[in-house]
Coordinates of C-alpha atoms in Angstrom, one line a residue:
M1 CA -38.9 105.7 41.1
L2 CA -39.1 107.4 44.5
P3 CA -37.5 105.7 47.5
I4 CA -39.9 103.9 49.9
C5 CA -40.3 105.6 53.3
S6 CA -41.3 104.0 56.5
R7 CA -43.9 106.8 57.0
A8 CA -46.1 108.2 54.3
L9 CA -48.3 111.3 54.2
V10 CA -51.3 110.6 52.1
R11 CA -53.6 113.5 51.0
S12 CA -57.0 112.8 49.5
A13 CA -59.8 115.0 48.2
D14 CA -63.4 113.7 48.5
R15 CA -66.5 115.1 46.9
L16 CA -69.5 115.0 49.1
C17 CA -73.0 115.5 47.7
Q18 CA -75.6 117.2 49.8
A19 CA -78.9 115.8 48.5
A20 CA -81.0 118.4 50.4
T21 CA -79.4 121.4 48.6
A22 CA -78.1 119.6 45.5
R23 CA -74.7 121.3 46.0
Q24 CA -71.2 119.9 45.9
T25 CA -68.5 120.9 48.4
L26 CA -64.9 119.9 48.3
S27 CA -63.6 118.4 51.6
R28 CA -59.9 118.0 51.9
N29 CA -58.6 115.5 54.5
T30 CA -55.1 114.6 55.7
W31 CA -54.2 111.2 57.0
V32 CA -50.8 110.2 58.3
L33 CA -50.0 106.5 57.7
Q34 CA -47.1 104.2 58.3
R35 CA -46.3 100.7 57.0
I36 CA -47.1 97.8 59.2
H37 CA -44.1 96.0 57.7
A38 CA -41.2 98.2 56.7
A39 CA -39.6 97.4 53.4
P40 CA -36.0 96.3 53.4
V41 CA -33.5 99.0 52.4
T42 CA -32.5 98.8 48.8
P43 CA -28.7 98.3 48.5
A44 CA -26.8 101.1 46.9
G45 CA -26.5 100.8 43.2
L46 CA -29.4 98.3 42.8
P47 CA -32.8 99.1 41.4
Q48 CA -35.7 99.4 43.9
R49 CA -38.1 96.5 44.0
D50 CA -41.7 97.0 43.2
P51 CA -43.6 97.0 46.6
S52 CA -46.5 95.3 44.9
E53 CA -44.4 92.1 44.7
I54 CA -44.9 91.6 48.4
R55 CA -48.5 92.4 49.5
E56 CA -47.5 92.7 53.2
L57 CA -45.5 95.8 52.2
E58 CA -48.7 97.5 51.0
R59 CA -50.4 97.3 54.4
Y60 CA -50.6 100.5 56.4
E61 CA -52.0 101.6 59.7
V62 CA -53.3 105.1 60.7
V63 CA -50.9 107.2 62.8
E64 CA -52.9 110.4 62.8
Y65 CA -56.0 112.0 61.2
E66 CA -54.8 115.6 61.0
T67 CA -58.2 116.9 59.9
H68 CA -59.5 116.3 63.5
K69 CA -56.7 118.5 64.9
P70 CA -57.3 122.3 65.2
A71 CA -55.3 124.1 62.5
G72 CA -54.1 126.7 65.0
P73 CA -53.5 130.4 64.4
L74 CA -52.1 131.9 61.2
K75 CA -49.0 134.1 61.3
V76 CA -49.4 137.3 59.3
I77 CA -47.7 140.7 58.8
L78 CA -50.0 143.6 59.4
L79 CA -50.0 146.3 56.6
E80 CA -51.9 148.8 58.8
D81 CA -52.9 149.3 62.3
V82 CA -55.7 146.9 63.2
E83 CA -57.6 147.5 66.4
G84 CA -57.3 144.7 68.9
I85 CA -54.6 142.9 66.9
G86 CA -51.6 145.1 66.4
H87 CA -49.8 147.9 64.6
Q88 CA -48.5 148.3 61.1
F89 CA -45.7 145.8 60.3
D90 CA -46.3 143.8 63.5
V91 CA -45.9 140.0 63.0
V92 CA -48.9 138.4 64.8
E93 CA -50.7 135.1 65.0
V94 CA -54.5 135.4 64.5
D95 CA -57.4 133.1 64.1
R96 CA -57.4 131.6 60.6
K97 CA -60.9 132.5 59.8
R98 CA -60.3 136.1 60.8
A99 CA -57.1 136.2 58.8
R100 CA -58.6 134.8 55.6
T101 CA -62.0 136.5 55.6
D102 CA -60.8 139.9 56.8
L103 CA -57.1 140.7 57.1
L104 CA -55.8 139.0 53.9
L105 CA -58.9 139.6 51.8
G106 CA -59.1 143.2 52.9
R107 CA -55.4 143.7 52.2
K108 CA -54.7 144.6 55.8
A109 CA -52.1 141.8 56.1
V110 CA -50.0 139.4 54.2
Y111 CA -48.7 135.9 55.0
A112 CA -45.6 135.9 57.0
S113 CA -43.5 134.2 54.4
P114 CA -39.7 134.4 54.6
F115 CA -39.5 136.9 51.8
D116 CA -42.2 139.1 53.2
L117 CA -40.7 138.9 56.7
K118 CA -37.5 140.4 55.4
Y119 CA -39.2 142.8 53.0
Y120 CA -41.4 144.4 55.6
A121 CA -38.8 144.4 58.3
D122 CA -36.6 146.5 56.0
M123 CA -39.6 148.8 55.3
K124 CA -40.3 149.1 59.0
E125 CA -36.7 150.1 59.6
K126 CA -36.9 152.8 56.9
M127 CA -40.2 154.2 58.4
K128 CA -39.2 154.0 62.1
D129 CA -39.2 157.8 62.6
E130 CA -42.7 158.1 61.0
L131 CA -44.0 155.2 63.0
A132 CA -42.6 156.5 66.3
A133 CA -44.3 159.9 65.7
R134 CA -47.8 158.3 65.4
V135 CA -50.2 158.6 68.3
R136 CA -51.4 155.1 69.0
I137 CA -54.0 154.6 71.7
P138 CA -53.6 151.2 73.5
Y139 CA -56.6 148.9 72.7
E140 CA -57.3 148.4 76.4
L141 CA -57.8 152.1 76.9
L142 CA -60.0 152.4 73.8
T143 CA -62.2 149.6 75.1
V144 CA -62.6 151.2 78.5
G145 CA -63.3 154.6 77.0
R146 CA -66.1 153.3 74.7
E147 CA -67.8 151.7 77.7
L148 CA -67.6 154.7 79.9
V149 CA -68.8 157.3 77.4
K150 CA -72.0 155.2 76.9
L151 CA -72.9 155.8 80.6
V152 CA -75.1 158.6 81.9
V153 CA -74.4 158.3 85.6
P154 CA -77.1 159.2 88.1
L155 CA -75.4 161.6 90.5
R156 CA -77.3 160.8 93.7
V157 CA -77.6 163.7 96.1
N158 CA -79.5 164.3 99.3
M159 CA -82.9 166.0 99.0
E160 CA -82.8 167.0 102.8
N161 CA -79.2 167.8 103.7
K162 CA -77.0 170.4 102.1
W163 CA -74.4 169.2 99.6
Q164 CA -71.8 170.5 97.2
L165 CA -71.1 168.5 94.0
D166 CA -67.5 167.1 94.3
R167 CA -65.4 164.2 93.6
R168 CA -66.7 162.2 96.5
I169 CA -70.3 162.3 95.2
V170 CA -69.2 161.4 91.7
K171 CA -67.0 158.6 92.9
T172 CA -69.8 157.1 95.0
S173 CA -72.3 157.4 92.1
L174 CA -69.9 155.7 89.7
R175 CA -69.4 152.9 92.2
Q176 CA -73.1 152.3 92.2
V177 CA -73.1 151.7 88.5
G178 CA -70.1 149.3 88.7
V179 CA -67.2 151.7 88.1
D180 CA -64.6 151.9 90.8
L181 CA -62.1 154.7 90.6
L182 CA -59.6 156.6 92.8
D183 CA -60.4 160.2 93.7
D184 CA -57.5 161.7 91.7
C185 CA -58.9 160.1 88.5
I186 CA -62.0 162.3 88.6
F187 CA -62.2 165.9 87.4
L188 CA -65.3 168.1 87.4
S189 CA -66.0 170.8 84.9
D190 CA -66.0 174.4 86.1
A191 CA -69.8 174.5 85.9
A192 CA -70.3 171.2 87.7
S193 CA -68.1 172.2 90.6
T194 CA -70.4 175.1 91.5
I195 CA -73.5 173.0 91.8
N196 CA -75.0 172.7 95.3
G197 CA -78.3 171.8 96.9
P198 CA -80.7 170.5 97.6
N199 CA -82.3 172.3 94.7
F200 CA -85.1 170.5 92.8
D201 CA -84.7 172.9 89.9
L202 CA -81.5 171.0 89.2
E203 CA -83.3 167.6 89.1
A204 CA -82.3 165.6 86.0
K205 CA -79.7 168.3 85.0
L206 CA -76.9 166.9 82.9
V207 CA -73.4 167.5 84.3
R208 CA -70.0 167.0 82.6
F209 CA -67.1 165.4 84.4
Y210 CA -63.9 163.7 83.3
V211 CA -62.2 160.4 84.1
V212 CA -58.5 160.1 83.6
V213 CA -57.1 156.5 83.0
S214 CA -53.4 155.8 83.5
R215 CA -52.8 159.5 83.8
Q216 CA -52.9 159.7 80.1
F217 CA -56.4 159.0 78.6
V218 CA -59.1 161.6 79.3
I219 CA -62.7 160.3 79.0
P220 CA -65.5 162.8 79.0
M221 CA -68.5 161.4 80.9
L222 CA -72.0 162.6 81.7
G223 CA -73.9 162.6 85.0
R224 CA -77.5 163.5 85.8
I225 CA -78.5 165.0 89.1
A226 CA -80.9 162.7 91.1
H227 CA -82.2 163.7 94.5
I228 CA -82.7 160.8 96.9
S229 CA -84.0 160.4 100.4
A230 CA -83.9 157.7 103.1
D231 CA -87.7 158.1 103.2
D232 CA -89.1 155.9 100.4
S233 CA -92.2 158.1 100.3
K234 CA -90.1 161.1 99.2
Q235 CA -88.2 159.3 96.4
V236 CA -88.2 161.0 93.0
L237 CA -89.4 158.7 90.2
A238 CA -86.7 158.3 87.5
P239 CA -85.8 155.7 84.9
E240 CA -83.2 153.2 86.1
K241 CA -81.3 153.2 82.8
L242 CA -80.7 156.6 81.3
K243 CA -80.3 156.9 77.5
Q244 CA -77.5 158.7 75.8
P245 CA -78.6 162.3 75.2
S246 CA -78.5 163.8 71.7
T247 CA -76.6 166.9 70.7
A248 CA -79.8 168.9 71.1
D249 CA -80.3 167.5 74.6
L250 CA -76.7 168.5 75.5
A251 CA -77.2 172.0 74.2
K252 CA -80.2 172.5 76.6
H253 CA -77.8 172.0 79.5
G254 CA -75.0 174.2 78.0
L255 CA -72.9 171.2 76.9
R256 CA -71.4 169.9 73.7
P257 CA -70.3 166.5 72.5
E258 CA -66.7 165.7 73.4
E259 CA -64.3 163.0 72.3
P260 CA -61.8 161.2 74.5
Y261 CA -58.2 162.6 74.4
Y262 CA -55.0 160.6 74.6
H263 CA -52.0 162.5 76.0
K264 CA -48.6 161.5 74.6
T265 CA -47.1 161.1 78.0
A266 CA -48.5 159.9 81.3
T267 CA -48.3 163.3 83.0
I268 CA -51.9 164.2 83.7
D269 CA -52.2 164.9 87.5
N270 CA -54.1 167.2 89.8
E271 CA -51.9 170.1 88.6
F272 CA -53.2 169.6 85.0
D273 CA -56.4 171.6 84.4
V274 CA -58.3 168.9 82.6
A275 CA -61.6 170.8 82.5
A276 CA -60.1 173.9 80.9
F277 CA -58.1 171.8 78.4
M278 CA -61.1 169.7 77.3
R279 CA -63.3 172.8 77.1
N280 CA -60.9 174.5 74.8
R281 CA -60.5 171.3 72.8
A282 CA -64.3 171.1 72.3
G283 CA -64.4 174.8 71.3
Q284 CA -66.5 175.8 74.3
K285 CA -66.2 179.2 75.9

């Protein structure tokens, strides 16, 4: 017979019937109980008494109803790079629902059991050279890049005074759409840097420029020339929100689709010819 403990963990499974759907679901609940009157310790060498002999020893009080407590995150070992969570062989804590419905079910992770912790730690050590050689873009940079490439920034230029498209105009236009950058983060393509006006033939022309984040992540962006004036009667009517142009739309302006680029080291500065590098990477002449 098992020894009597002053605290007991009781697990019960109840079947609940849903009359509306005529379906049965299994609900598992965990109660933590303790005896109101602790049983006396059985002397060594003597048989334990049956607790039912004294009814007072069968009375319990609730210490805790664990089902009401959040289960908390689940610790798993990633078997591959998972965006927003971690890299291969990282030991991470994730939401239980995400772990069970995506990571574990999709074989992207395993439970962080003692055996698997040692097994995958040894594997990580064996593959350390291969892992170090991989180019892994930080999730924060990926998120920023995805938001910026969606934008078509209205490049607001004066319809009355002379201007030359430069970083200052691009910086001011970006600020007006909620993006605040330093001057040395902005690089214009060769074609964009030669644009000047006022010239209404350039109205709505698409322009390519680049934003460099953390001196390492190059994000190709699009701007559209928009002439403005202090005189409301001279304003050019244009949609407030510009849609992302298609490949055919880009071709009309001598542009091609471009993808963000992640440099291995944070060495992109004003001496780095970002425009030429991205043009060659996209296969443009």
